[in-house]
Structure formats: structure tokens, C-alpha cells
mmCIF file of C-alpha atoms in Angstrom:
data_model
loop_
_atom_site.group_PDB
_atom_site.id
_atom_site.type_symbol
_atom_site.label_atom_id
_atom_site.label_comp_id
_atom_site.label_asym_id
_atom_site.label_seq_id
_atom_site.Cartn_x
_atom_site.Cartn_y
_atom_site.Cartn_z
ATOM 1 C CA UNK V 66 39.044 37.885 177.128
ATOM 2 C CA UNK V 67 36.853 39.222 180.124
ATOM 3 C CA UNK V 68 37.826 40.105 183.099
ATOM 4 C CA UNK V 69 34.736 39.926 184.170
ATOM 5 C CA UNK V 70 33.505 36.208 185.990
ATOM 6 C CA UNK V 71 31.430 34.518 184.264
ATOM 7 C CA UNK V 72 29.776 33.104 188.076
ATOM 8 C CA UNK V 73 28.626 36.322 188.134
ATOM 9 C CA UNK V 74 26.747 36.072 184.982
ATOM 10 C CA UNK V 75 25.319 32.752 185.411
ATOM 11 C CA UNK V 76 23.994 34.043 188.689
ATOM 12 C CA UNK V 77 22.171 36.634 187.769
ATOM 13 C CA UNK V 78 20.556 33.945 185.036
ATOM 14 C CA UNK V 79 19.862 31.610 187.497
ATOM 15 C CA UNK V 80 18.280 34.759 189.741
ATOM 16 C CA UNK V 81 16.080 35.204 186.640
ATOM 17 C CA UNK V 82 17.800 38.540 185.677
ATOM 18 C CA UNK V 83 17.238 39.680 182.529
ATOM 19 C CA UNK V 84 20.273 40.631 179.826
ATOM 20 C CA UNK V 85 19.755 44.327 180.114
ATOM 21 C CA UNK V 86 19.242 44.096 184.349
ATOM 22 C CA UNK V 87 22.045 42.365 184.538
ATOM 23 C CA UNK V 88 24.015 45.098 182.875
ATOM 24 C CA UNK V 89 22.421 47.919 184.755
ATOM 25 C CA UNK V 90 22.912 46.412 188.055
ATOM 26 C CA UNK V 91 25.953 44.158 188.301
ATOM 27 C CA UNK V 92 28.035 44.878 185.014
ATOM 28 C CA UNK V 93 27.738 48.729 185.201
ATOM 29 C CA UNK V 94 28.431 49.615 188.345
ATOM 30 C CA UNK V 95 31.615 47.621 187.906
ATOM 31 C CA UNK V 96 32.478 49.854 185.068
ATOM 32 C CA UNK V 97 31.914 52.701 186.913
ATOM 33 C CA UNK V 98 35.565 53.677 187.523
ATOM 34 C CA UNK V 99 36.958 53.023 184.396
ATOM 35 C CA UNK V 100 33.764 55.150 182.936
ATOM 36 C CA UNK V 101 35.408 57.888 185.281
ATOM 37 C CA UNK V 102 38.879 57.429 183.677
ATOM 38 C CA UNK V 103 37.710 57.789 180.732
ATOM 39 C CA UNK V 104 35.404 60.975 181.221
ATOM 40 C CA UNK V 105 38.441 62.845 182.633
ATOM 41 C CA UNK V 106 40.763 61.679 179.966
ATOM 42 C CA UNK V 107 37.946 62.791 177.159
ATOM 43 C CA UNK V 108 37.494 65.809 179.444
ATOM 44 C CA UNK V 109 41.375 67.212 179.251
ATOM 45 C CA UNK V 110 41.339 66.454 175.587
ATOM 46 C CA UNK V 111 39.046 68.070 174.590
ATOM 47 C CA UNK V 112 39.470 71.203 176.902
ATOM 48 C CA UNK V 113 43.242 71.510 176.018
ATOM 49 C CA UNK V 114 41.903 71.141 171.652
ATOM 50 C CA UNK V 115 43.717 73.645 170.378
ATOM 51 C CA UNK V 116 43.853 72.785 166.369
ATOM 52 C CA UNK V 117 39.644 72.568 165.638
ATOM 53 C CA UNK V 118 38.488 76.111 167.628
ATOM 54 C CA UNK V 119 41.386 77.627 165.471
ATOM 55 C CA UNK V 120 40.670 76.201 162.777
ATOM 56 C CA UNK V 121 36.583 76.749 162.765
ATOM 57 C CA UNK V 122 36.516 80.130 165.245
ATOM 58 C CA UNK V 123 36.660 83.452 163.496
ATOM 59 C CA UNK V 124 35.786 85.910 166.039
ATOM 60 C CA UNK V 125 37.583 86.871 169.227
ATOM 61 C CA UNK V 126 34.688 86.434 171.692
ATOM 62 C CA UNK V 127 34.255 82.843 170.836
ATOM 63 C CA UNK V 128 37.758 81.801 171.510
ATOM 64 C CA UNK V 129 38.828 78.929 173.833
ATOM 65 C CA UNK V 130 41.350 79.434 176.575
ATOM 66 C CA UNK V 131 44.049 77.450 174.489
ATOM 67 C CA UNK V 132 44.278 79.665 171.606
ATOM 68 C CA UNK V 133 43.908 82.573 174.207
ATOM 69 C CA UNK V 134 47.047 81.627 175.952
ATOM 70 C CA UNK V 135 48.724 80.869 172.447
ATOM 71 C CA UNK V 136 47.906 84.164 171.561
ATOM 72 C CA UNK V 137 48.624 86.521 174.342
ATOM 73 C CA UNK V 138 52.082 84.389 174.548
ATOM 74 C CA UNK V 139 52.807 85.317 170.639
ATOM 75 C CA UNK V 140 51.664 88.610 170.742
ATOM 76 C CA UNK V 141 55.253 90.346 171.096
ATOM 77 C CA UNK V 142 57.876 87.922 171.861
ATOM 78 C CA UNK V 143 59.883 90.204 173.504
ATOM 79 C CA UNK V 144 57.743 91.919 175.550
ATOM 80 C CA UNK V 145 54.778 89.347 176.584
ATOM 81 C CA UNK V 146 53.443 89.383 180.383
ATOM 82 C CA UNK V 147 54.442 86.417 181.843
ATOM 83 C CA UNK V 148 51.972 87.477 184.746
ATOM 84 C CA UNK V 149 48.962 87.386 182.065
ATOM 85 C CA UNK V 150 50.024 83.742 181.135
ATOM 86 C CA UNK V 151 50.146 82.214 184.160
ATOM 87 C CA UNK V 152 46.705 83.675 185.322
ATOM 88 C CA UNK V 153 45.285 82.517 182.018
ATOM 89 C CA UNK V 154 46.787 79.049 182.606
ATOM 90 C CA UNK V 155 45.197 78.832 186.068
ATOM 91 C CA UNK V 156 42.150 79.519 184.765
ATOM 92 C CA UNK V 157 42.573 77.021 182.144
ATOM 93 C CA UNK V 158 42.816 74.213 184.869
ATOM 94 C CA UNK V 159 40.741 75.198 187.576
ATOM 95 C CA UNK V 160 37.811 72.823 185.223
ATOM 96 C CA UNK V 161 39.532 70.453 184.990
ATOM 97 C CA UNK V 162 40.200 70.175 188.642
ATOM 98 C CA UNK V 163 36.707 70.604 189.622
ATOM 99 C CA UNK V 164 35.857 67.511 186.970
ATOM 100 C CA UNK V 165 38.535 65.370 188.555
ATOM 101 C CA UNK V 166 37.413 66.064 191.537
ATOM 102 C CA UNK V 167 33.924 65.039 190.865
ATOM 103 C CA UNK V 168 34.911 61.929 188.983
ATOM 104 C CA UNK V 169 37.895 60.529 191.670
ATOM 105 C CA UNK V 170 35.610 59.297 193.723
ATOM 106 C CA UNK V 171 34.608 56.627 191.768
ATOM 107 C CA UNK V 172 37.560 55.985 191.284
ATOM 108 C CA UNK V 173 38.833 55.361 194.474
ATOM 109 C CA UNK V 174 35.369 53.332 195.109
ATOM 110 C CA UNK V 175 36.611 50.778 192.518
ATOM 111 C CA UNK V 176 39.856 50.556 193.946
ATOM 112 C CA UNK V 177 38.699 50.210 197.206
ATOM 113 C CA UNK V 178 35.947 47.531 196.568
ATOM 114 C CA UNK V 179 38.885 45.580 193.778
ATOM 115 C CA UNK V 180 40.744 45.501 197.245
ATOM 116 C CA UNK V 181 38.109 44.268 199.848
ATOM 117 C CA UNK V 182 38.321 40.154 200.121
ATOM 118 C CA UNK V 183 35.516 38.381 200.698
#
């Protein structure tokens, strides 16, 4: 089932809108902020992948910030710089930050225009 009104749909027929306008102009930019949610979701996933780049990267200048933090926490147990780790994990988020950041506001468009009567 749709959420979507099919008045909207019929419409843009009766307007003489074509399938694929119709999508571009009225169906997509209703999408738009669940398109957003899911960007950032897919974003933090796959920046915080640890098992693949271990799996498939050999060399220590190709390694992600994950298996980075993994390793400089393993390194010696006893004796590990919590300093180092916390840098590491600021790093980590600071993109993911800037991609929320980007992203929100379509985010807060669609709630926003879900909220406007008219």
C-alpha cells in the first residue's frame, strides 16, 4: 500500500504528464528525505565496515580508520594510549558529521512541508 495519493497521480495524467515526468517532478522530490535517510544510514555502514577491509587489505597504508582504531587499541593491552584512541575516533566521525550535515536538510524540508496544511 502507498502512501502516496493517488489525486496526485491522476493529476499529473490529466495535466498530460508523462510516467517518467511525473516521477521526476512530483514523486521524487517527495522521496527526497527518505533518500537522505537512507544515504546517511548506507553512509555510517559502510564507513564503520570493519570485517571486508580486514579481510581484503594487506598493507598498512591502505587501512581504514576502523581496523586502525582496532589495532592501535590491541596493540599492548596494558599499555595502549587512550589519548591515541580517542583522537583516532574523532577523526573517524568528523565524515560522518559533515555527511549528516549535508543530508539533514532535506530532511527537515520533508518534515516541514509533511507539516504545512493546506
Amino acid at each position: 500500500e502507498s502512501n502516496l495519493p493517488m489525486a496526485l497521480l491522476e493529476a499529473a495524467r490529466i495535466d498530460g504528464s508523462g510516467e517518467f515526468r511525473t516521477f521526476n517532478h512530483i514523486v521524487l522530490p517527495l522521496m527526497k528525505p527518505a533518500i537522505a535517510v537512507q544515504a546517511i544510514f548506507t553512509f555510517v555502514a559502510n564507513w564503520n565496515n570493519y570485517f571486508t577491509p580486514a579481510l581484503v587489505l594487506t598493507t598498512d597504508r591502505k587501512k581504514t580508520l576502523p581496523i586502525l582504531i582496532a589495532q592501535l587499541r590491541s596493540a599492548d593491552f596494558l599499555k595502549f594510549d587512550m589519548g591515541q584512541v580517542y583522537m583516532m575516533i574523532a577523526f573517524s566521525i568528523f565524515p560522518v558529521i559533515v555527511v549528516y550535515l549535508i543530508l539533514s536538510k532535506y530532511i527537515v524540508g520533508g518534515v516541514s512541508a509533511g507539516a504545512v496544511k493546506g
